[in-house]
PDB file of C-alpha atoms in Angstrom:
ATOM      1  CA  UNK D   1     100.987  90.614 124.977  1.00 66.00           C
ATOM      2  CA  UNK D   2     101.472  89.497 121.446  1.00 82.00           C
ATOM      3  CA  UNK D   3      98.452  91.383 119.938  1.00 94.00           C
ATOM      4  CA  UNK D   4      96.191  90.069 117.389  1.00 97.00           C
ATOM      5  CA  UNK D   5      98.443  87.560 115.452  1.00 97.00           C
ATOM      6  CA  UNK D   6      97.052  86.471 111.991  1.00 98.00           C
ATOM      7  CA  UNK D   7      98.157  83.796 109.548  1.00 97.00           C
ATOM      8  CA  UNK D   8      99.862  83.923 106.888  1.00 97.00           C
ATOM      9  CA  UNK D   9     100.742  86.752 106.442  1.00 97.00           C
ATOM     10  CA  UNK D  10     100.544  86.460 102.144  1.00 97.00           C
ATOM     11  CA  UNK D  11      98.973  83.653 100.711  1.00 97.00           C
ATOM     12  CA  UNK D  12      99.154  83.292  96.899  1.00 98.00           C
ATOM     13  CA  UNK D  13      96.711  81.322  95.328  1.00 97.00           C
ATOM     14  CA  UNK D  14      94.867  79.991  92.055  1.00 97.00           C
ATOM     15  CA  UNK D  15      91.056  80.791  91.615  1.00 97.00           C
ATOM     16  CA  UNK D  16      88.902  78.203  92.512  1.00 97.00           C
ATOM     17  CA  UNK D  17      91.285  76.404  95.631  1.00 97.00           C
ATOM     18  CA  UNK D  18      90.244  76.753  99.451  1.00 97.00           C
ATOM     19  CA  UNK D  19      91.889  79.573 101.283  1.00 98.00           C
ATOM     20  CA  UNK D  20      92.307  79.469 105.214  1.00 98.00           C
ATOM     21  CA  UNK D  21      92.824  82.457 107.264  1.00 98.00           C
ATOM     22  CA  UNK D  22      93.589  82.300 111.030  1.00 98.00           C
ATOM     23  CA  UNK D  23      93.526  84.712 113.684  1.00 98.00           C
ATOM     24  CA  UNK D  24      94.174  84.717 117.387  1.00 98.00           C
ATOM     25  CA  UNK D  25      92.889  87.175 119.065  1.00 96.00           C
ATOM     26  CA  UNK D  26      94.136  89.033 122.066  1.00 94.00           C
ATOM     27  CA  UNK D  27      94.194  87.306 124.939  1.00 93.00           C
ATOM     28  CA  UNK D  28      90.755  88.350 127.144  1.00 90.00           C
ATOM     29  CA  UNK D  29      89.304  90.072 124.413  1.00 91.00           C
ATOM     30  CA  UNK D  30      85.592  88.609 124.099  1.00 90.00           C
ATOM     31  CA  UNK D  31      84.542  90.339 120.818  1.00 92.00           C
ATOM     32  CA  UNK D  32      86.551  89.066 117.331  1.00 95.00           C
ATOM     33  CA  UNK D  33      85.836  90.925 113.892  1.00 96.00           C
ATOM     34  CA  UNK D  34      86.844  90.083 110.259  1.00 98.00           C
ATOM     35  CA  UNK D  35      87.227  92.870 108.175  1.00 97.00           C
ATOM     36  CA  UNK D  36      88.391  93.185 104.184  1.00 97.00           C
ATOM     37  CA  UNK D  37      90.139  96.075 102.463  1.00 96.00           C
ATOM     38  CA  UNK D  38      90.939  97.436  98.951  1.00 95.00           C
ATOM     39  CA  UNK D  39      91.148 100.017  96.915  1.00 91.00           C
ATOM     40  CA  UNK D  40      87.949  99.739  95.601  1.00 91.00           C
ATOM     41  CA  UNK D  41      85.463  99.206  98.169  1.00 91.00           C
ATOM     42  CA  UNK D  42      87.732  99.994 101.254  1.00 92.00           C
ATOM     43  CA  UNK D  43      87.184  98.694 104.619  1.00 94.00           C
ATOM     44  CA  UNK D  44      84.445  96.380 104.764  1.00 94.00           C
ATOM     45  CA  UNK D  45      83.387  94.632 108.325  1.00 95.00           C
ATOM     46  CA  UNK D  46      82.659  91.220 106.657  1.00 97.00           C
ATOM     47  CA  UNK D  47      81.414  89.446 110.451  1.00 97.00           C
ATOM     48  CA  UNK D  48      81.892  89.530 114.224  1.00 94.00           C
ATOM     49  CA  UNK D  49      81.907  87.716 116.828  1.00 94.00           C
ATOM     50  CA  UNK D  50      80.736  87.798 120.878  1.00 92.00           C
ATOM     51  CA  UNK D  51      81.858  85.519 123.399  1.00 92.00           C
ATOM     52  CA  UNK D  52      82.466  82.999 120.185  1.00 94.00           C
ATOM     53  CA  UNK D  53      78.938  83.992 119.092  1.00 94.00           C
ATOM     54  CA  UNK D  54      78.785  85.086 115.481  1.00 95.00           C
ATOM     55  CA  UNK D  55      76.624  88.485 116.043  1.00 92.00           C
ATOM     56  CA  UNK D  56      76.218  89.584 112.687  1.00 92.00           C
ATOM     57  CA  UNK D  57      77.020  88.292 108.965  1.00 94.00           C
ATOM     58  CA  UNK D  58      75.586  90.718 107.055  1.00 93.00           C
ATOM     59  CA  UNK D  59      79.156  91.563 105.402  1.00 93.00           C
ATOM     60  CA  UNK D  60      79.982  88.386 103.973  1.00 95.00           C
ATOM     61  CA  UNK D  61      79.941  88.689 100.234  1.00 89.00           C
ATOM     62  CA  UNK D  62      78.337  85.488  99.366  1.00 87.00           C
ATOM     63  CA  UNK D  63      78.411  81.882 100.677  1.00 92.00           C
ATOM     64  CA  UNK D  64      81.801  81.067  99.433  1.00 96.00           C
ATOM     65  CA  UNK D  65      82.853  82.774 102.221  1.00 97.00           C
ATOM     66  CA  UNK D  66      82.395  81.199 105.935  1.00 97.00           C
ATOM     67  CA  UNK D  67      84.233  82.231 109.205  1.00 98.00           C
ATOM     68  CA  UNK D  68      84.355  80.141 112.466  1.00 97.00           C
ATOM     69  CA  UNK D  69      85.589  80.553 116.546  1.00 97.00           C
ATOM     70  CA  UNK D  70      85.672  77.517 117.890  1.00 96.00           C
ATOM     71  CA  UNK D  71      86.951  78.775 120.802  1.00 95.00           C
ATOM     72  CA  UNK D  72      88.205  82.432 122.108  1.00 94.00           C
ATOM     73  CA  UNK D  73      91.399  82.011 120.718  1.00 96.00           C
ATOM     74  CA  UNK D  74      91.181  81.098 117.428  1.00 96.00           C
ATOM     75  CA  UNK D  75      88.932  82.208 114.373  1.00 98.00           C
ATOM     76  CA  UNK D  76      89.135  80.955 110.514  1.00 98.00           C
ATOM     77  CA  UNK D  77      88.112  82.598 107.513  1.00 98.00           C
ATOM     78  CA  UNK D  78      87.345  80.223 104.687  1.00 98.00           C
ATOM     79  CA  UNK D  79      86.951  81.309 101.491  1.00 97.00           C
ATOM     80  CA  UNK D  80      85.775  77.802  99.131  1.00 97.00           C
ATOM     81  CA  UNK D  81      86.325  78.571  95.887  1.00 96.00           C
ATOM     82  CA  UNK D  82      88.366  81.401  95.838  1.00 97.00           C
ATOM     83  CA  UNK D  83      88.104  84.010  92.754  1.00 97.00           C
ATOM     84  CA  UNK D  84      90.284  86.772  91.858  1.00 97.00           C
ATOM     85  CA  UNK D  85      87.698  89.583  93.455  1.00 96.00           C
ATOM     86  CA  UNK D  86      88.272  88.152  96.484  1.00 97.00           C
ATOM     87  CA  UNK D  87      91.885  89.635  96.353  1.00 97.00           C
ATOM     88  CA  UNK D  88      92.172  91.998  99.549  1.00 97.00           C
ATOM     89  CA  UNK D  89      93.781  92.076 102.484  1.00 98.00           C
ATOM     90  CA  UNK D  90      91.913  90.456 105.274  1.00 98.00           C
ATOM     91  CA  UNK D  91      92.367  92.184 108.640  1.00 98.00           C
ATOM     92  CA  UNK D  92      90.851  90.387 112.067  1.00 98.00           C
ATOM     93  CA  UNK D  93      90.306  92.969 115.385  1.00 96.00           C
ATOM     94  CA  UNK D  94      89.603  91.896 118.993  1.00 94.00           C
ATOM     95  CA  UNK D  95      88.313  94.151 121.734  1.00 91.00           C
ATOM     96  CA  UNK D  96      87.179  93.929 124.875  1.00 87.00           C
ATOM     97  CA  UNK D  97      83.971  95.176 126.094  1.00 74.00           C
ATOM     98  CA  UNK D  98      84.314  96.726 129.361  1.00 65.00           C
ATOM     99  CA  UNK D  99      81.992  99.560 130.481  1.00 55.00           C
ATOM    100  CA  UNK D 100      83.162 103.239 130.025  1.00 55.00           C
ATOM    101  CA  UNK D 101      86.358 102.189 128.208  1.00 63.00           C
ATOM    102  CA  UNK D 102      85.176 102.982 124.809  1.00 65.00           C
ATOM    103  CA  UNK D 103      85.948  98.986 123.566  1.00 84.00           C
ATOM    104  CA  UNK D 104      88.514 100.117 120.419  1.00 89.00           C
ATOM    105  CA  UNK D 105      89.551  97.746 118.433  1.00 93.00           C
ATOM    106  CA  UNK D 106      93.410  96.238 117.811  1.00 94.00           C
ATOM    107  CA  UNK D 107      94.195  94.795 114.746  1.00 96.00           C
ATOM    108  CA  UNK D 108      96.596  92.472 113.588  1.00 97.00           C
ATOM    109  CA  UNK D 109      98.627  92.844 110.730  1.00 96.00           C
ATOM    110  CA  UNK D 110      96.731  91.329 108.107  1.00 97.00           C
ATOM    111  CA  UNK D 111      96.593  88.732 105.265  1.00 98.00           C
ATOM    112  CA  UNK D 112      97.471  89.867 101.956  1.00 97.00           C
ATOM    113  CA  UNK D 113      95.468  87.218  99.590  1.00 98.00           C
ATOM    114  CA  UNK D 114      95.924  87.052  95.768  1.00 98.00           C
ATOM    115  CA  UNK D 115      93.994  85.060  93.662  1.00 98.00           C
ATOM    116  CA  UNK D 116      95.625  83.977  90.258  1.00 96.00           C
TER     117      UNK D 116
ATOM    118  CA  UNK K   1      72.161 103.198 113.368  1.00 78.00           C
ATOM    119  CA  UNK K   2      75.384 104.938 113.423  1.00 86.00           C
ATOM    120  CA  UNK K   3      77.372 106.503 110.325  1.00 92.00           C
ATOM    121  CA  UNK K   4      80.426 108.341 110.056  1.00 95.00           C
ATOM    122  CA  UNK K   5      81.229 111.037 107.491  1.00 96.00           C
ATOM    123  CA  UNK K   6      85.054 112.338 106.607  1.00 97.00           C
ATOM    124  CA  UNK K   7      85.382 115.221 104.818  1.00 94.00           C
ATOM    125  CA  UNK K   8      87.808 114.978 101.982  1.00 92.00           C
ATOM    126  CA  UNK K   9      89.200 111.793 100.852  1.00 94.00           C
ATOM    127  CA  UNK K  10      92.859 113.160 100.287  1.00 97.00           C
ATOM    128  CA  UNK K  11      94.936 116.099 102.408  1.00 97.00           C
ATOM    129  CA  UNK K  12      97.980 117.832 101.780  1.00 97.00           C
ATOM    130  CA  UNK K  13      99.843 119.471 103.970  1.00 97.00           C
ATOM    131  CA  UNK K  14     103.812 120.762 103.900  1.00 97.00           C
ATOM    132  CA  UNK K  15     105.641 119.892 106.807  1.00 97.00           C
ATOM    133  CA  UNK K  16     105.217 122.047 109.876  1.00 97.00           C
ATOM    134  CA  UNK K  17     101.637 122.736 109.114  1.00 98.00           C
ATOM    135  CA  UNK K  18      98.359 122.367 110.670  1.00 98.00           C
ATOM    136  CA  UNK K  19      96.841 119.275 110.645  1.00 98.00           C
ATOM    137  CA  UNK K  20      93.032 119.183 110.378  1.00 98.00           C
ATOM    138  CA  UNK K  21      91.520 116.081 109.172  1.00 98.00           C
ATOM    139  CA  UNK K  22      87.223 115.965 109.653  1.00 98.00           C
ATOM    140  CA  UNK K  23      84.844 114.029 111.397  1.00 97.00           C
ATOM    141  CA  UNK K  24      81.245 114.249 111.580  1.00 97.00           C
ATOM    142  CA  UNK K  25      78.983 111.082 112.827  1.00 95.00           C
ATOM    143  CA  UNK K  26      75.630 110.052 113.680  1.00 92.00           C
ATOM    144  CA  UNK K  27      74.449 108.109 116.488  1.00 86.00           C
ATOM    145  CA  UNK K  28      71.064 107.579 118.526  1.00 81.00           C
ATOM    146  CA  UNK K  29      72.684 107.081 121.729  1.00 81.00           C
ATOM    147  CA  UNK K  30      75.848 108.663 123.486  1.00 81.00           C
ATOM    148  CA  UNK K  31      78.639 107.640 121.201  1.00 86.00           C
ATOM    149  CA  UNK K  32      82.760 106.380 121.600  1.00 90.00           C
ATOM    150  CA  UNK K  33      84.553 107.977 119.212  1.00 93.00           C
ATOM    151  CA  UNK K  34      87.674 106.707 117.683  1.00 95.00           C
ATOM    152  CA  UNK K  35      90.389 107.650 115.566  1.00 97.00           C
ATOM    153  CA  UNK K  36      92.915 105.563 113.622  1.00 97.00           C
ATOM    154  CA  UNK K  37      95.742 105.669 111.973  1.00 97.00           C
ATOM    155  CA  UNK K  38      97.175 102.845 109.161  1.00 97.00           C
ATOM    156  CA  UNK K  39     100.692 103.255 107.903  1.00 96.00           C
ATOM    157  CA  UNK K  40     101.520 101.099 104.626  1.00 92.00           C
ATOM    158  CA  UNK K  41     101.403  97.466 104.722  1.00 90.00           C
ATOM    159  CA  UNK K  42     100.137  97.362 108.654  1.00 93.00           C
ATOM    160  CA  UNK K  43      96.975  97.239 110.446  1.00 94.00           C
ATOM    161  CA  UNK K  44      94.917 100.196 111.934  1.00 96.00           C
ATOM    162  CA  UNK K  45      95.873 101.325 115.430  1.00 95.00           C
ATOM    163  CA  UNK K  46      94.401 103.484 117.317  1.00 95.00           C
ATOM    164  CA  UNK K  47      95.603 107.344 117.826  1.00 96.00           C
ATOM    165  CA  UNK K  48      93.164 108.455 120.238  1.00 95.00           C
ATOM    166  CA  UNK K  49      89.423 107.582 121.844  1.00 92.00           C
ATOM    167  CA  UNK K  50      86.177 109.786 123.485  1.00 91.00           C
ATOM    168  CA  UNK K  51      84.315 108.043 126.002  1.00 86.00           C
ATOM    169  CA  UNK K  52      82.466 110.655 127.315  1.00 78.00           C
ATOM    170  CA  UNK K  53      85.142 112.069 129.781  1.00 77.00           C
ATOM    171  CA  UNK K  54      86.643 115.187 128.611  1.00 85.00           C
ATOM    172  CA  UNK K  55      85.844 116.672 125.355  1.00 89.00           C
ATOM    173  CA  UNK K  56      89.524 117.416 124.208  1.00 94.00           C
ATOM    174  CA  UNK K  57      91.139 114.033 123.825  1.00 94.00           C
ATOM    175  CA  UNK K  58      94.802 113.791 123.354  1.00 95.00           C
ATOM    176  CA  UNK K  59      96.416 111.147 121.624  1.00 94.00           C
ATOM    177  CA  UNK K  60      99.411 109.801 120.318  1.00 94.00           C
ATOM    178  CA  UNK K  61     102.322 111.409 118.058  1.00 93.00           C
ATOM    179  CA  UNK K  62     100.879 114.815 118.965  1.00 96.00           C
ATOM    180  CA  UNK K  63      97.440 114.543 117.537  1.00 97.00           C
ATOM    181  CA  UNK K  64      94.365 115.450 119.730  1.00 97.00           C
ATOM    182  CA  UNK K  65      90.599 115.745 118.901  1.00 97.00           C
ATOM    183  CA  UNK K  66      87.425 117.574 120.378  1.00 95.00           C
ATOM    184  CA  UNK K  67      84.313 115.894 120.585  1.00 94.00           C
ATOM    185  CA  UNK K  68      81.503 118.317 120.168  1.00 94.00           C
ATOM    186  CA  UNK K  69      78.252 117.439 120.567  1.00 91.00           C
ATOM    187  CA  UNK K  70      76.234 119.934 118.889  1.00 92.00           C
ATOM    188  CA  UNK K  71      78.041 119.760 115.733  1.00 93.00           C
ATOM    189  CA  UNK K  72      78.090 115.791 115.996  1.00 94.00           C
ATOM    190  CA  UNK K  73      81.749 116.831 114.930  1.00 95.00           C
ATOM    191  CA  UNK K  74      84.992 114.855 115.911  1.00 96.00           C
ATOM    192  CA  UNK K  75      87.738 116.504 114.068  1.00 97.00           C
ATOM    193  CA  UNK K  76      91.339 115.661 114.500  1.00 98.00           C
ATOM    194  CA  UNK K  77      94.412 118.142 114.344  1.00 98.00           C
ATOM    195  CA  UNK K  78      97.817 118.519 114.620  1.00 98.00           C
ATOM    196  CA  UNK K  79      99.660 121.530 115.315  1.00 97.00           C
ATOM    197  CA  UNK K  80     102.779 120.954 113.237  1.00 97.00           C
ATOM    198  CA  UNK K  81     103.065 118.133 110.840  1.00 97.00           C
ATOM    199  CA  UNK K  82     105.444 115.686 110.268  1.00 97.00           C
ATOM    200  CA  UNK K  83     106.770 113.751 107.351  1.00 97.00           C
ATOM    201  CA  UNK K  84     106.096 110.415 109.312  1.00 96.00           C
ATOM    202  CA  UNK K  85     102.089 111.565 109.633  1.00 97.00           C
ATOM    203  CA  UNK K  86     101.716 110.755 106.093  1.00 97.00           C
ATOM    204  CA  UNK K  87      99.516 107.495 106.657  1.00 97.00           C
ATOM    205  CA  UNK K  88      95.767 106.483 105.813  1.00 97.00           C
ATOM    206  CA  UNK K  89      93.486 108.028 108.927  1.00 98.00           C
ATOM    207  CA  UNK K  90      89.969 106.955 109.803  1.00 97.00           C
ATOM    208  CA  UNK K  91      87.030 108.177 112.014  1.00 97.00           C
ATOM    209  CA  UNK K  92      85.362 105.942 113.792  1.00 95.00           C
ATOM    210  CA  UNK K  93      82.099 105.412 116.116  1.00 92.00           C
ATOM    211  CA  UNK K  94      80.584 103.104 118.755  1.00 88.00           C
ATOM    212  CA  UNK K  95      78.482 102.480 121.425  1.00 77.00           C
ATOM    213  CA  UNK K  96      77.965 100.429 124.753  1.00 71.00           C
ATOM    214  CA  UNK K  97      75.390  98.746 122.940  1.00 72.00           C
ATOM    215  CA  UNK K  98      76.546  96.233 119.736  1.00 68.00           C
ATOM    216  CA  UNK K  99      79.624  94.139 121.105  1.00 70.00           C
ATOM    217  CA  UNK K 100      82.198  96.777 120.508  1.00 78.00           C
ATOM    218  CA  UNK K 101      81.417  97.062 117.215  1.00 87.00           C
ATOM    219  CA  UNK K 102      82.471 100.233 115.071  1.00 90.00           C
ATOM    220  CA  UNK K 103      81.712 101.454 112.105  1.00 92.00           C
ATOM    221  CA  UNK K 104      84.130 103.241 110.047  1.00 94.00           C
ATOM    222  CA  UNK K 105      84.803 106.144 108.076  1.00 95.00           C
ATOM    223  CA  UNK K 106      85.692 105.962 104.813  1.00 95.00           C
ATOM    224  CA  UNK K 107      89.453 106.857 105.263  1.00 96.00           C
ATOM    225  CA  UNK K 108      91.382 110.269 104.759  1.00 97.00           C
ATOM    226  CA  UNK K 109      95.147 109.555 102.811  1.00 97.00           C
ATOM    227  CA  UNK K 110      97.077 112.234 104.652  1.00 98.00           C
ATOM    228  CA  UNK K 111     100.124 113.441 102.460  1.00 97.00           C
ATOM    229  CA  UNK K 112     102.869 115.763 104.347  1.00 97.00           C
ATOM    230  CA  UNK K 113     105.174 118.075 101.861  1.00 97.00           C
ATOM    231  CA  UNK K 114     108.811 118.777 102.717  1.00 95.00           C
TER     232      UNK K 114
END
């Protein structure tokens, strides 16, 4: 398996234009998170997903931000407009919940944004 | 609700050291424990996992952890470390119940001395 594949991998950008992310998540995996890290504030679990479900979007910083999974392969993270503080990179994690396995996470490699 | 504590944002060690980086959580119902590691520039994977089997988890690259329940502790060592442990490391927990979510620790920056 591929693992969690995100895109782009860097995406440069000028504050106030519409930033995409995309992830697709492992294969079988029925739960998809979003997370974002700096050096500030660290890792931050911005919203996940169940079975396509968005379970909790307590993370997301405000309403420029929006994520979708249209389907269990694919997940976008929006960001409309962008501003520099949302500068970070942008991880997305699958798992798979199966009883007694302990349902860790895999990441993909992440999304380094920068907002000009 | 479920937290995670870890002690000491920053540890130094010289090479062929212990390793002891620490873990303390809270949870309301029996937990999964996790530990990661992040090198530069990549994603989190994961080192090791407790899922209520044995106590003394091994791992990956050497590293092991014991889940103890009365100290809500989940520390992770190394016997002897190496310059390619020097990487971000986080603690984290979860249960059957919340769709796999975890919640994280707040990161420990492990730095390994020749």
């Amino acid at each position: 398996d591929a693992g969690v594949i995100q895109s782009p991998r860097h995406e440069v950008t000028e504050m106030g234009q519409e930033v995409t992310l995309r992830c697709k998540p492992i294969s079988g995996h029925n739960s998809l998170f979003w997370y974002r890290q700096t050096m500030m504030r660290g890792l931050e679990l911005l919203i996940y997903f169940n079975n396509n479900v968005p379970i909790d979007d307590s993370g997301m910083p405000e309403d420029r931000f929006s994520a979708k999974m249209p389907n269990a392969s694919f997940s976008t993270l929006k960001i409309q407009p962008s501003e520099p503080r949302d500068s970070a990179v942008y991880f997305c994690a699958s798992s798979s919940q199966t009883s007694g396995r302990g349902n860790e996470q895999f990441f993909g490699p992440g999304t380094r944004l920068t907002v000009l | 609700a479920q937290s995670v504590t870890q002690l000491g944002s920053h540890v130094s060690v010289s090479e062929g050291a212990l390793v002891l980086l620490r873990c303390n959580y809270s949870s309301s119902v029996p937990p999964y424990l996790f530990w990661y590691v992040q090198y530069p520039n990549q994603g989190l994977q994961l080192l090791l996992k407790y899922t209520s089997a044995a106590t003394l988890v091994k791992g990956i690259n050497g590293f092991e952890a014991e889940f103890k329940k009365s100290e809500t502790s989940f520390h992770l060592t190394k016997p002897s470390a190496h310059m390619s442990d020097a990487a971000e490391y986080f603690c984290a927990v979860s249960d059957v119940t919340n769709a796999g979510k975890s919640t994280f620790g707040d990161g420990t920056t492990l730095t390994v001395k020749p």
